[in-house]
Amino acid sequence: MNQHYDVLIIGSGLAGLTVALHLAADKKVAVLSKKALLDGASNWAQGGIAAVLDSGDSHDKHVLDTQVAGADLCDPLATRHIVEQGPSAIEWLIGLGVPFTQDQGAELGFHLTREGGHSQRRIIHAADETGHLVQLTLEQQVRTHRNITLLEYHSGVELITSRILGQDQAHAPARCLGAYVYDEQADRVDTILAGQVVLATGGAGKVYLHTSNPDTSTGDGIAMAWRAGCRVANMEFMQFHPTCMYHPQAKSFLISEALRGEGGVLRLPATAGVQAGERFMQWHDERLELAPRDVVARAIDFEIKKRGLTHVDLDISHRSPAFIHEHFPTIQARCLEFGIDITSDPIPVVPAMHFTCGGVVIDLNGRTDIPGLYAVGETAYTGLHGANRLASNSLLECLVIGRNAAHDIDVQPPLESTTIEVPDWDDSRARDGAEAVLVTHAWDEVRRLMSNYVGIVRTQKRLGRAHQRISLLEQEIQAYYQEYRVTSDLLECRNLIQVAALVVASALSRKESRGLHYCQDFPWTLPRALPTVMTPEDGFR
């Protein structure tokens, strides 16, 4: 099937829906969602959105906090721009009806919390389910908008560019024309053409065994853009959230940074012997539990490995039950499902992969290296996050760059009728997958490799071993991809392996320790910080 739209948005999180709603007044927009609309990472975000909303705060303070957390690798222009646009982005959400937690004693009437790395209370939130309530509000707008076509259970397979089709014109640069899209329910690949394409597929948390991300976070947009010829940057900086609930019968459930911002303390668990219950962050950083995430994650990782623990404890039980229920109802309810009453008991926690700080290189309007192709949200690299994302800056970036991209797309001239013939997806010579175990094994192997060799603390030897094995996995999965018809599992596995290769290659190239990248062979931090940029043609630059 061939479909035509003014704009094709691949991904349905906050960034993608922001673009869609800003464009849909006068453009026909298609939004692809790999699963149901609310199954993405934005819906799981608990903490809130960082923005300067109080006269006691300032843009300069927010910029400085971001730069400190980012280990001096944040792009100063991008950081300043995104921070300064924060208040107007929040106003847009309030106008849409997002039910942020109120505080009649606050200047603007909304409660502001504080999270690790922030010097001020500047996190506007909706209890402890901000992402869900924001996404729910935007979903209601998207589902009822006459100019937005929502295609759930659809995944991007490959971007369609004039270069890939071999039909570049000498006087014009290659441009993006659309994408081949897998319809999971119909089990077919469709061709969707569009004047502008936006990648908003989120990050790549599933490249590790333990992650706070949903199963959809497989780095699809990053891998698709790389294969199409876009640069990527800072892929070595994979942020591990310090505190995800540890329970043998549960997937990692994120325990919001805000819990530590409201007084939660980290303690050694009962299995630590004579030091059980002892607070330990004072041994690692003077900012204690409010240190940036990379510092807290490394501290927890150090204590677990040093003492042979399975987890550490996060304790908020010294706050009143009423306070806990008001501020953390979702966390409280989830913990109770596993027999943990956080009003009296500590929460067992471990670090888990949480956020991809690098991504597809874009400008502040979301434009990639390929005309007609944009990237927004966690898929993209603006330079805001540097070597370590400051808590609650990610949703802010989604809103600001999403709006910028929409405005830039809106002023682009309509794509003239092209003489380029775009062929339908041809799988006539492909076979049905009779060896799905190969995909399952590759999926499991790459995630174990990344967790064991490319985790919170790294060495060149481990990185080298990961590089060798992932290179073989790339060859194996590509051979399988060329022989068999596509499935959701195959597409995700192929993209995960591609992203894993980019993470390892970026990590091997950085001869220092900075932010989220800590290498025991290079424990020092160089005086001049530069991003790691890779191009498909030239490798590193």
Coordinates of C-alpha atoms in Angstrom, one line a residue:
M1 CA 0.0 0.0 0.0
N2 CA 1.2 3.5 -0.8
Q3 CA 0.1 6.4 1.3
H4 CA 0.9 10.2 1.0
Y5 CA 1.1 12.8 3.7
D6 CA 2.5 16.3 4.2
V7 CA 4.4 15.1 7.2
L8 CA 5.3 11.6 8.5
I9 CA 6.2 11.4 12.2
I10 CA 7.8 8.0 13.2
G11 CA 7.2 7.8 17.0
S12 CA 4.4 8.9 19.3
G13 CA 6.0 10.2 22.5
L14 CA 6.0 13.7 23.8
A15 CA 8.3 15.0 21.1
G16 CA 6.5 13.4 18.2
L17 CA 3.0 14.5 19.4
T18 CA 4.3 18.0 20.0
V19 CA 5.4 18.3 16.4
A20 CA 2.1 16.8 15.2
L21 CA -0.2 19.2 17.2
H22 CA 1.8 22.2 16.1
L23 CA 1.5 21.3 12.5
A24 CA -1.9 19.8 12.1
A25 CA -3.9 23.0 11.6
D26 CA -3.0 23.1 7.9
K27 CA -1.0 20.0 7.1
K28 CA -2.0 16.3 6.8
V29 CA 0.1 14.5 9.4
A30 CA 0.6 10.8 10.0
V31 CA 1.9 9.6 13.4
L32 CA 3.3 6.1 13.6
S33 CA 3.2 4.3 17.0
K34 CA 5.1 1.0 17.3
K35 CA 2.6 -0.3 19.8
A36 CA -0.4 1.4 21.3
L37 CA -0.1 5.2 21.6
L38 CA 0.7 5.3 25.3
D39 CA 3.3 2.5 25.3
G40 CA 6.3 4.7 24.8
A41 CA 8.9 6.1 27.3
S42 CA 7.2 9.5 27.7
N43 CA 4.2 7.8 29.3
W44 CA 6.5 6.3 31.9
A45 CA 8.2 9.6 33.0
Q46 CA 7.5 10.2 36.6
G47 CA 9.5 13.2 37.8
G48 CA 8.4 16.2 35.8
I49 CA 9.7 19.0 33.5
A50 CA 12.5 21.4 34.4
A51 CA 11.8 25.1 33.8
V52 CA 12.4 28.4 35.4
L53 CA 9.0 29.3 36.9
D54 CA 9.9 31.2 40.1
S55 CA 11.4 34.6 40.6
G56 CA 14.0 33.1 43.0
D57 CA 15.3 31.1 40.1
S58 CA 16.9 32.2 36.8
H59 CA 17.8 31.0 33.4
D60 CA 21.5 31.4 34.3
K61 CA 21.2 29.1 37.2
H62 CA 19.4 26.4 35.1
V63 CA 22.0 26.7 32.4
L64 CA 24.8 26.4 35.0
D65 CA 23.2 23.3 36.6
T66 CA 22.8 21.7 33.2
Q67 CA 26.5 22.4 32.3
V68 CA 27.8 21.1 35.6
A69 CA 25.7 17.9 35.3
G70 CA 26.8 17.5 31.7
A71 CA 30.5 17.6 32.7
D72 CA 31.3 20.7 30.6
L73 CA 30.2 18.9 27.4
C74 CA 26.8 20.7 26.9
D75 CA 26.5 22.8 23.8
P76 CA 26.2 26.4 25.3
L77 CA 23.9 27.8 22.6
A78 CA 21.6 24.8 22.6
T79 CA 21.4 24.8 26.4
R80 CA 20.7 28.5 26.6
H81 CA 18.0 28.3 23.9
I82 CA 16.2 25.3 25.4
V83 CA 16.3 26.7 28.9
E84 CA 15.0 30.1 27.9
Q85 CA 12.1 28.5 25.9
G86 CA 11.0 26.4 28.9
P87 CA 8.4 28.7 30.5
S88 CA 6.5 29.2 27.2
A89 CA 6.6 25.4 26.6
I90 CA 5.0 24.8 30.0
E91 CA 2.4 27.5 29.2
W92 CA 1.4 25.5 26.1
L93 CA 0.9 22.3 28.2
I94 CA -1.2 24.2 30.8
G95 CA -3.3 25.6 28.0
L96 CA -4.0 22.1 26.8
G97 CA -5.2 21.2 30.2
V98 CA -2.3 19.1 31.7
P99 CA -3.2 18.7 35.4
F100 CA 0.0 19.8 37.1
T101 CA 0.1 19.5 40.9
Q102 CA -1.1 22.8 42.4
D103 CA 0.4 24.8 45.3
Q104 CA -1.6 27.9 46.2
G105 CA 1.4 29.3 48.1
A106 CA 3.6 29.2 44.9
E107 CA 4.0 32.2 42.6
L108 CA 2.3 30.6 39.6
G109 CA 0.1 28.3 41.7
F110 CA 2.0 25.1 40.9
H111 CA 4.1 22.9 43.1
L112 CA 7.8 22.8 42.1
T113 CA 10.0 20.0 43.3
R114 CA 13.8 19.6 43.3
E115 CA 15.8 16.8 41.8
G116 CA 19.5 15.7 41.8
G117 CA 21.8 18.3 40.2
H118 CA 19.4 21.2 40.5
S119 CA 20.2 24.1 42.7
Q120 CA 16.6 25.3 42.9
R121 CA 13.1 23.9 43.0
R122 CA 12.1 24.1 39.3
I123 CA 10.5 20.8 38.4
I124 CA 6.8 21.2 37.6
H125 CA 5.0 17.9 37.9
A126 CA 1.7 16.1 38.0
A127 CA 2.1 14.1 41.2
D128 CA 4.5 11.3 40.3
E129 CA 3.0 10.4 36.9
T130 CA 3.8 13.5 34.9
G131 CA 4.6 11.7 31.7
H132 CA 1.4 9.7 31.8
L133 CA -0.8 12.7 32.4
V134 CA 0.9 14.8 29.7
Q135 CA 0.7 12.0 27.2
L136 CA -3.0 11.4 28.1
T137 CA -3.8 15.0 27.5
L138 CA -2.0 15.1 24.1
E139 CA -3.5 11.7 23.1
Q140 CA -7.0 13.2 23.5
Q141 CA -6.0 16.0 21.1
V142 CA -4.4 13.7 18.6
R143 CA -7.1 11.1 18.4
T144 CA -9.8 13.8 17.6
H145 CA -7.8 16.0 15.2
R146 CA -9.2 15.7 11.7
N147 CA -5.7 16.3 10.1
I148 CA -3.8 13.7 12.1
T149 CA -3.8 10.0 11.1
L150 CA -2.7 7.8 13.9
L151 CA -1.2 4.5 12.8
E152 CA -0.7 2.2 15.8
Y153 CA 1.3 -1.0 15.6
H154 CA 3.4 0.4 12.8
S155 CA 7.2 0.5 12.8
G156 CA 9.7 2.2 10.6
V157 CA 11.8 -0.3 8.5
E158 CA 14.0 2.0 6.4
L159 CA 14.0 5.7 5.4
I160 CA 13.4 6.3 1.7
T161 CA 16.0 8.7 0.3
S162 CA 16.9 9.7 -3.2
R163 CA 20.4 8.5 -2.5
I164 CA 19.3 5.0 -1.3
L165 CA 17.2 4.7 -4.4
G166 CA 20.2 5.6 -6.5
Q167 CA 18.4 8.5 -8.1
D168 CA 20.2 11.6 -6.8
Q169 CA 20.2 14.5 -9.2
A170 CA 23.5 16.2 -9.8
H171 CA 22.2 19.7 -9.0
A172 CA 20.3 18.8 -5.8
P173 CA 21.3 17.1 -2.5
A174 CA 19.9 13.8 -1.5
R175 CA 16.6 14.2 0.4
C176 CA 14.2 12.1 2.4
L177 CA 11.1 11.1 0.6
G178 CA 9.3 8.9 3.2
A179 CA 9.7 5.5 4.8
Y180 CA 9.0 1.8 4.4
V181 CA 6.8 1.0 7.3
Y182 CA 5.9 -2.4 8.8
D183 CA 2.2 -2.9 9.7
E184 CA 2.4 -5.5 12.5
Q185 CA -1.3 -6.3 12.5
A186 CA -1.5 -6.8 8.7
D187 CA 2.0 -8.3 8.6
R188 CA 3.1 -6.3 5.5
V189 CA 5.5 -3.5 4.6
D190 CA 3.8 -0.3 3.3
T191 CA 5.3 2.6 1.5
I192 CA 4.5 6.0 3.1
L193 CA 5.7 9.1 1.2
A194 CA 5.9 12.6 2.8
G195 CA 7.3 16.0 2.1
Q196 CA 8.9 15.9 5.5
V197 CA 9.8 13.0 7.8
V198 CA 10.3 13.3 11.6
L199 CA 12.1 10.7 13.6
A200 CA 10.8 10.6 17.2
T201 CA 11.3 7.0 18.2
G202 CA 12.9 7.6 21.6
G203 CA 16.1 6.1 23.0
A204 CA 17.7 2.7 23.1
G205 CA 17.3 1.5 26.7
K206 CA 16.6 -2.1 25.6
V207 CA 20.2 -2.4 24.5
Y208 CA 20.9 -3.3 28.2
L209 CA 19.4 -6.1 30.2
H210 CA 18.1 -3.9 33.0
T211 CA 16.3 -0.7 31.9
S212 CA 13.6 1.6 33.2
N213 CA 12.5 2.0 29.5
P214 CA 9.5 0.2 27.9
D215 CA 10.1 -2.7 25.5
T216 CA 9.7 -0.2 22.5
S217 CA 13.0 1.6 23.3
T218 CA 15.2 -0.2 20.7
G219 CA 16.9 2.8 19.1
D220 CA 15.0 2.5 15.8
G221 CA 15.3 6.1 14.7
I222 CA 19.0 6.3 15.5
A223 CA 19.7 3.2 13.5
M224 CA 17.5 4.2 10.6
A225 CA 19.1 7.6 10.4
W226 CA 22.6 6.1 10.5
R227 CA 21.9 3.7 7.7
A228 CA 20.5 6.6 5.7
G229 CA 23.7 8.6 6.1
C230 CA 23.2 10.9 9.1
R231 CA 25.8 11.7 11.7
V232 CA 25.4 10.6 15.3
A233 CA 27.1 12.0 18.4
N234 CA 28.0 11.2 22.0
M235 CA 26.6 7.6 21.8
E236 CA 29.0 6.5 24.6
F237 CA 26.9 8.5 27.2
M238 CA 24.2 6.1 28.2
Q239 CA 22.6 7.3 31.4
F240 CA 21.8 4.7 34.1
H241 CA 19.1 5.8 36.5
P242 CA 20.5 5.2 40.0
T243 CA 17.3 4.0 41.6
C244 CA 15.1 1.4 39.9
M245 CA 13.1 -1.0 42.1
Y246 CA 14.9 -4.3 42.5
H247 CA 12.5 -7.3 42.7
P248 CA 13.0 -10.8 41.1
Q249 CA 9.4 -10.9 39.9
A250 CA 9.2 -7.4 38.4
K251 CA 10.7 -5.5 35.5
S252 CA 12.7 -2.5 36.6
F253 CA 10.4 0.2 37.8
L254 CA 11.8 3.6 38.1
I255 CA 11.8 5.3 41.5
S256 CA 11.7 9.0 40.6
E257 CA 14.6 11.3 41.3
A258 CA 12.0 13.5 43.1
L259 CA 11.8 11.0 45.9
R260 CA 15.4 11.8 46.8
G261 CA 14.7 15.4 46.2
E262 CA 12.1 15.3 48.9
G263 CA 14.4 13.7 51.4
G264 CA 14.9 10.0 50.5
V265 CA 18.2 8.6 51.6
L266 CA 20.3 5.7 50.3
R267 CA 21.3 3.1 52.9
L268 CA 23.1 -0.2 52.9
P269 CA 20.6 -3.2 53.0
A270 CA 20.2 -5.8 55.7
T271 CA 22.6 -8.1 53.9
A272 CA 25.5 -5.6 54.4
G273 CA 26.1 -7.1 57.9
V274 CA 27.2 -4.7 60.7
Q275 CA 26.8 -1.7 58.4
A276 CA 23.2 -2.5 57.5
G277 CA 21.1 0.6 57.4
E278 CA 24.0 2.9 57.2
R279 CA 23.9 5.9 54.8
F280 CA 26.7 5.8 52.3
M281 CA 26.5 8.7 49.9
Q282 CA 28.7 10.8 52.2
W283 CA 31.6 8.5 51.2
H284 CA 31.2 9.5 47.5
D285 CA 30.0 13.1 47.1
E286 CA 29.4 16.1 49.3
R287 CA 26.0 16.6 47.6
L288 CA 24.9 13.3 49.0
E289 CA 21.7 11.9 47.4
L290 CA 21.2 15.1 45.4
A291 CA 24.4 14.6 43.4
P292 CA 23.9 14.1 39.6
R293 CA 22.7 10.8 38.4
D294 CA 26.1 9.6 37.1
V295 CA 27.7 10.1 40.5
V296 CA 24.9 8.4 42.4
A297 CA 24.7 5.5 39.9
R298 CA 28.5 4.9 40.2
A299 CA 28.3 5.1 44.0
I300 CA 25.6 2.5 44.2
D301 CA 27.4 0.3 41.6
F302 CA 30.6 0.6 43.7
E303 CA 28.9 -0.4 47.0
I304 CA 27.1 -3.4 45.3
K305 CA 30.3 -4.7 43.8
K306 CA 32.5 -4.0 46.8
R307 CA 30.2 -5.8 49.2
G308 CA 28.7 -8.5 47.0
L309 CA 25.2 -7.0 47.3
T310 CA 22.2 -7.5 45.0
H311 CA 20.9 -4.0 45.7
V312 CA 20.9 -1.0 48.1
D313 CA 17.9 0.6 49.9
L314 CA 16.2 3.9 49.3
D315 CA 14.4 5.1 52.4
I316 CA 11.7 7.8 52.5
S317 CA 9.9 6.3 55.6
H318 CA 10.9 9.3 57.8
R319 CA 8.4 11.5 55.9
S320 CA 4.7 11.3 57.0
P321 CA 2.4 8.8 55.3
A322 CA 0.2 11.7 54.2
F323 CA 3.1 13.4 52.5
I324 CA 4.2 10.2 50.7
H325 CA 0.7 9.5 49.5
E326 CA 0.2 13.0 48.2
H327 CA 3.5 13.2 46.4
F328 CA 4.3 9.6 45.3
P329 CA 1.0 7.8 44.9
T330 CA 2.1 5.8 41.9
I331 CA 5.4 4.7 43.4
Q332 CA 3.6 3.8 46.7
A333 CA 0.9 1.7 44.9
R334 CA 3.5 -0.1 42.7
C335 CA 5.7 -1.0 45.7
L336 CA 2.7 -2.3 47.6
E337 CA 2.0 -4.7 44.8
F338 CA 5.3 -6.4 45.7
G339 CA 4.7 -6.2 49.5
I340 CA 6.8 -3.0 50.1
D341 CA 5.1 -0.3 52.3
I342 CA 7.3 2.7 51.6
T343 CA 5.8 4.6 54.6
S344 CA 7.6 2.1 56.9
D345 CA 10.1 0.1 54.8
P346 CA 12.9 1.0 52.4
I347 CA 12.7 0.4 48.7
P348 CA 15.3 -2.1 47.3
V349 CA 17.0 -0.3 44.3
V350 CA 19.6 -0.9 41.6
P351 CA 20.9 1.3 38.7
A352 CA 19.3 0.6 35.3
M353 CA 19.7 2.0 31.8
H354 CA 17.5 5.0 31.6
F355 CA 18.3 7.6 28.9
T356 CA 20.3 7.9 25.7
C357 CA 22.2 11.2 25.9
G358 CA 23.6 11.0 22.3
G359 CA 21.7 10.5 19.1
V360 CA 21.2 11.8 15.6
V361 CA 23.0 15.2 15.1
I362 CA 20.4 18.0 14.6
D363 CA 20.3 21.8 14.7
L364 CA 18.0 23.7 17.0
N365 CA 15.2 23.3 14.4
G366 CA 15.5 19.5 14.4
R367 CA 17.1 19.3 11.0
T368 CA 19.4 16.4 10.3
D369 CA 22.1 16.1 7.6
I370 CA 19.5 15.0 5.1
P371 CA 17.0 17.6 3.7
G372 CA 13.5 16.6 4.5
L373 CA 14.5 14.6 7.6
Y374 CA 14.1 15.8 11.1
A375 CA 14.8 14.2 14.5
V376 CA 13.4 15.2 17.9
G377 CA 13.4 14.0 21.5
E378 CA 15.7 11.2 22.8
T379 CA 16.4 10.1 19.2
A380 CA 18.2 13.4 18.6
Y381 CA 21.5 15.0 19.7
T382 CA 21.1 18.7 20.4
G383 CA 24.1 19.0 22.7
L384 CA 21.8 19.9 25.7
H385 CA 22.7 16.8 27.8
G386 CA 26.4 16.8 27.3
A387 CA 28.1 13.9 29.1
N388 CA 25.2 13.4 31.5
R389 CA 21.6 14.5 31.4
L390 CA 20.3 16.8 34.2
A391 CA 17.1 15.4 35.7
S392 CA 13.8 16.5 34.0
N393 CA 15.6 18.3 31.1
S394 CA 14.5 15.6 28.6
L395 CA 10.8 16.4 28.5
L396 CA 11.8 20.1 28.2
E397 CA 13.9 19.3 25.2
C398 CA 11.0 17.3 23.6
L399 CA 8.7 20.3 23.9
V400 CA 11.1 23.0 22.7
I401 CA 12.8 21.2 19.8
G402 CA 9.5 19.6 18.8
R403 CA 7.9 23.0 18.6
N404 CA 10.9 24.4 16.7
A405 CA 10.8 21.5 14.2
A406 CA 7.1 22.1 13.6
H407 CA 7.7 25.8 12.9
D408 CA 10.6 25.0 10.5
I409 CA 8.5 22.4 8.7
D410 CA 5.6 24.8 8.4
V411 CA 7.7 27.4 6.4
Q412 CA 9.2 24.9 4.1
P413 CA 7.9 25.0 0.5
P414 CA 5.7 22.0 -0.4
L415 CA 7.7 19.2 -2.1
E416 CA 7.3 19.6 -5.8
S417 CA 6.0 16.6 -7.7
T418 CA 9.1 14.4 -8.1
T419 CA 10.0 12.3 -11.1
I420 CA 11.7 9.8 -8.8
E421 CA 10.0 6.5 -8.8
V422 CA 9.7 4.9 -5.4
P423 CA 9.3 1.2 -5.7
D424 CA 7.1 -0.8 -3.3
W425 CA 8.8 -3.0 -0.8
D426 CA 9.8 -6.2 -2.5
D427 CA 10.0 -9.3 -0.3
S428 CA 9.0 -11.7 -3.1
R429 CA 12.2 -13.6 -2.8
A430 CA 12.3 -13.6 1.0
R431 CA 11.3 -16.6 3.1
D432 CA 9.1 -16.8 6.2
G433 CA 11.3 -16.9 9.2
A434 CA 11.9 -20.6 10.0
E435 CA 14.9 -19.9 12.3
A436 CA 13.5 -17.3 14.7
V437 CA 15.8 -18.7 17.4
L438 CA 18.6 -16.9 15.7
V439 CA 17.0 -13.6 16.3
T440 CA 16.1 -14.5 19.9
H441 CA 19.6 -15.5 20.6
A442 CA 21.2 -12.4 19.0
W443 CA 18.8 -10.2 21.0
D444 CA 19.8 -11.8 24.2
E445 CA 23.5 -11.9 23.5
V446 CA 23.8 -8.3 22.5
R447 CA 22.0 -7.1 25.7
R448 CA 24.2 -9.3 27.9
L449 CA 27.3 -8.1 26.2
M450 CA 26.4 -4.5 26.7
S451 CA 25.5 -5.1 30.4
N452 CA 28.6 -7.0 31.2
Y453 CA 31.2 -5.0 29.1
V454 CA 29.7 -1.6 28.4
G455 CA 28.0 -0.7 31.7
I456 CA 28.5 1.9 34.3
V457 CA 32.3 1.2 34.7
R458 CA 34.2 0.2 31.6
T459 CA 37.7 -0.9 30.5
Q460 CA 39.3 -0.9 27.1
K461 CA 39.6 -4.7 27.2
R462 CA 35.9 -5.2 27.8
L463 CA 35.0 -2.6 25.1
G464 CA 37.3 -4.4 22.7
R465 CA 35.7 -7.7 23.3
A466 CA 32.3 -6.2 22.9
H467 CA 33.3 -4.6 19.6
Q468 CA 34.5 -7.9 18.2
R469 CA 31.4 -9.9 19.1
I470 CA 28.9 -7.2 18.1
S471 CA 30.6 -6.9 14.7
L472 CA 29.9 -10.6 14.2
L473 CA 26.3 -10.2 15.4
E474 CA 25.9 -7.3 12.8
Q475 CA 27.0 -9.6 10.0
E476 CA 24.7 -12.5 11.2
I477 CA 21.6 -10.4 11.7
Q478 CA 22.1 -8.6 8.3
A479 CA 22.3 -12.0 6.6
Y480 CA 19.1 -13.1 8.3
Y481 CA 17.4 -9.8 7.4
Q482 CA 18.3 -10.2 3.7
E483 CA 17.0 -13.8 3.6
Y484 CA 13.7 -13.7 5.6
R485 CA 10.6 -11.5 5.7
V486 CA 10.6 -8.8 8.3
T487 CA 9.0 -9.1 11.7
S488 CA 8.8 -6.8 14.6
D489 CA 11.4 -8.8 16.5
L490 CA 13.8 -8.9 13.6
L491 CA 13.5 -5.1 13.0
E492 CA 14.1 -4.3 16.7
C493 CA 17.0 -6.8 17.0
R494 CA 18.7 -5.4 13.9
N495 CA 18.4 -1.8 15.3
L496 CA 19.6 -2.8 18.7
I497 CA 22.7 -4.3 17.4
Q498 CA 23.4 -1.3 15.2
V499 CA 23.0 1.0 18.2
A500 CA 25.2 -1.2 20.4
A501 CA 27.9 -1.0 17.7
L502 CA 27.7 2.8 17.8
V503 CA 27.9 2.9 21.6
V504 CA 30.9 0.7 21.7
A505 CA 32.8 2.5 18.9
S506 CA 32.1 5.9 20.6
A507 CA 33.3 4.6 24.0
L508 CA 36.5 3.2 22.5
S509 CA 37.3 6.5 20.9
R510 CA 37.1 8.6 24.2
K511 CA 40.4 8.4 26.0
E512 CA 39.2 9.9 29.2
S513 CA 36.5 9.5 31.8
R514 CA 33.7 12.1 31.6
G515 CA 30.2 12.1 32.9
L516 CA 28.5 8.8 32.2
H517 CA 31.6 7.3 30.5
Y518 CA 33.9 6.1 33.2
C519 CA 36.9 4.0 31.9
Q520 CA 39.3 2.5 34.4
D521 CA 42.1 2.7 31.8
F522 CA 41.6 6.5 31.5
P523 CA 40.4 7.7 34.9
W524 CA 41.4 11.3 34.2
T525 CA 39.3 14.1 32.6
L526 CA 40.9 16.1 29.8
P527 CA 40.9 19.9 30.1
R528 CA 39.1 20.4 26.8
A529 CA 35.9 18.6 26.1
L530 CA 34.7 17.7 22.6
P531 CA 31.7 15.6 21.5
T532 CA 32.2 12.3 19.8
V533 CA 30.8 12.6 16.3
M534 CA 30.6 9.7 13.9
T535 CA 29.7 9.8 10.2
P536 CA 28.7 6.6 8.2
E537 CA 31.3 7.4 5.5
D538 CA 34.3 8.5 7.6
G539 CA 33.8 7.0 11.1
F540 CA 34.9 9.4 13.8
R541 CA 35.4 13.1 13.4

